[in-house]
Coordinates of C-alpha atoms in Angstrom, one line a residue:
M66 CA 103.7 209.2 -10.0
R67 CA 101.1 206.4 -9.9
K68 CA 101.4 206.0 -6.1
L69 CA 100.9 209.7 -5.7
F70 CA 97.8 209.6 -7.8
L71 CA 96.4 206.6 -5.9
S72 CA 97.1 208.2 -2.5
A73 CA 95.4 211.5 -3.6
L74 CA 92.4 209.4 -4.8
L75 CA 92.3 207.6 -1.5
V76 CA 92.5 210.9 0.5
A77 CA 89.7 212.4 -1.6
G78 CA 87.6 209.3 -1.2
L79 CA 88.1 209.2 2.6
S80 CA 87.3 212.9 3.0
G81 CA 84.0 212.4 1.2
C82 CA 82.8 209.6 3.5
T83 CA 80.6 211.9 5.5
A84 CA 78.6 212.9 2.4
V85 CA 78.4 209.2 1.3
G86 CA 77.4 208.2 4.8
D87 CA 74.5 210.7 4.8
F88 CA 73.3 209.3 1.5
F89 CA 73.3 205.7 2.7
K90 CA 71.4 206.0 6.0
P91 CA 69.1 203.1 6.8
Y92 CA 65.4 203.5 6.3
R93 CA 63.5 204.4 9.5
I94 CA 59.8 203.7 9.8
D95 CA 57.3 206.0 11.3
V96 CA 56.3 204.9 14.8
R97 CA 52.9 205.7 16.1
Q98 CA 52.0 204.8 19.7
G99 CA 49.0 205.4 21.9
N100 CA 45.6 206.9 21.4
F101 CA 45.1 209.3 18.5
V102 CA 42.6 211.9 19.7
T103 CA 41.5 214.6 17.3
Q104 CA 39.9 218.0 18.0
E105 CA 36.6 216.7 16.5
M106 CA 36.5 213.9 19.0
V107 CA 37.2 216.2 22.0
S108 CA 34.5 218.7 20.7
Q109 CA 31.9 215.9 21.1
L110 CA 32.6 215.7 24.9
K111 CA 30.2 217.5 27.2
S112 CA 30.1 218.0 30.9
G113 CA 28.2 215.4 32.8
M114 CA 28.9 212.5 30.3
T115 CA 29.3 209.1 31.8
R116 CA 32.5 207.0 31.6
D117 CA 30.9 204.7 28.9
Q118 CA 29.9 207.7 26.8
V119 CA 33.5 209.1 27.0
R120 CA 34.9 205.7 26.2
F121 CA 32.6 205.5 23.2
V122 CA 33.9 208.9 21.9
L123 CA 37.6 208.7 22.7
G124 CA 38.2 204.9 22.9
T125 CA 39.8 203.0 25.8
P126 CA 42.4 205.1 27.6
L127 CA 46.0 204.2 27.3
V128 CA 46.7 204.8 31.0
T129 CA 44.4 204.1 33.9
D130 CA 45.8 204.6 37.3
V131 CA 44.6 202.3 40.1
F132 CA 45.2 205.0 42.7
H133 CA 43.4 207.7 40.7
A134 CA 40.3 205.9 39.3
D135 CA 38.7 209.2 38.3
R136 CA 41.5 210.1 35.9
W137 CA 42.0 208.8 32.4
D138 CA 45.1 209.7 30.3
Y139 CA 45.2 209.5 26.6
V140 CA 48.8 209.8 25.3
Y141 CA 49.9 209.8 21.7
R142 CA 53.5 209.8 20.3
Y143 CA 54.5 210.0 16.7
Q144 CA 58.1 209.6 15.8
P145 CA 58.6 210.0 12.0
G146 CA 61.5 208.3 10.4
K147 CA 62.9 211.7 9.5
G148 CA 61.8 214.6 11.6
S149 CA 61.1 215.5 15.2
L150 CA 59.0 213.7 17.8
Q151 CA 55.4 214.8 18.3
E152 CA 53.5 214.2 21.5
R153 CA 49.9 214.9 22.5
R154 CA 48.3 214.4 25.9
L155 CA 44.7 214.5 27.1
T156 CA 43.6 213.9 30.7
V157 CA 40.0 213.3 31.4
I158 CA 38.8 213.9 35.0
F159 CA 35.6 212.5 36.4
E160 CA 33.8 213.5 39.5
G161 CA 30.9 211.4 40.8
G162 CA 31.2 209.1 37.7
Q163 CA 30.6 212.0 35.3
L164 CA 32.9 214.1 33.1
A165 CA 34.1 217.1 35.1
R166 CA 37.0 218.6 33.1
L167 CA 39.8 218.1 30.5
E168 CA 43.5 218.9 30.8
G169 CA 46.2 218.6 28.2
D170 CA 47.1 219.7 24.6
V171 CA 43.7 219.1 23.1
R172 CA 40.8 221.3 24.4
S173 CA 37.1 221.6 23.9
G174 CA 34.9 224.6 24.3
E175 CA 32.2 222.6 26.1
V176 CA 34.2 221.4 29.2
P177 CA 35.7 224.2 31.2
P178 CA 39.5 223.8 31.6
Q179 CA 41.1 223.6 35.1
P180 CA 43.0 226.8 35.9

């Protein structure tokens, strides 16, 4: 009888491992990478601004391409410890050394978007 009780207890304990495993998950930190660009920052941009003025408002771009010197990419990724991945992208296009247009997730009413 004692063996039967112990085996029933063992089966009950093993069947509950998934619930126990969910409870004892390791702590995962929030990971933030890239340039955090807000809507207020983008709303300060105006057509015709120089590269230095744009850099002052948005900060140094995360990605600058040697082959496309007139394009700056601001990329932001946020992976919370619990939850889904969030990504934001903003591309700044210059023509003649001045701000021409913006592309990406964050938009401003001042700079006309590219169709």
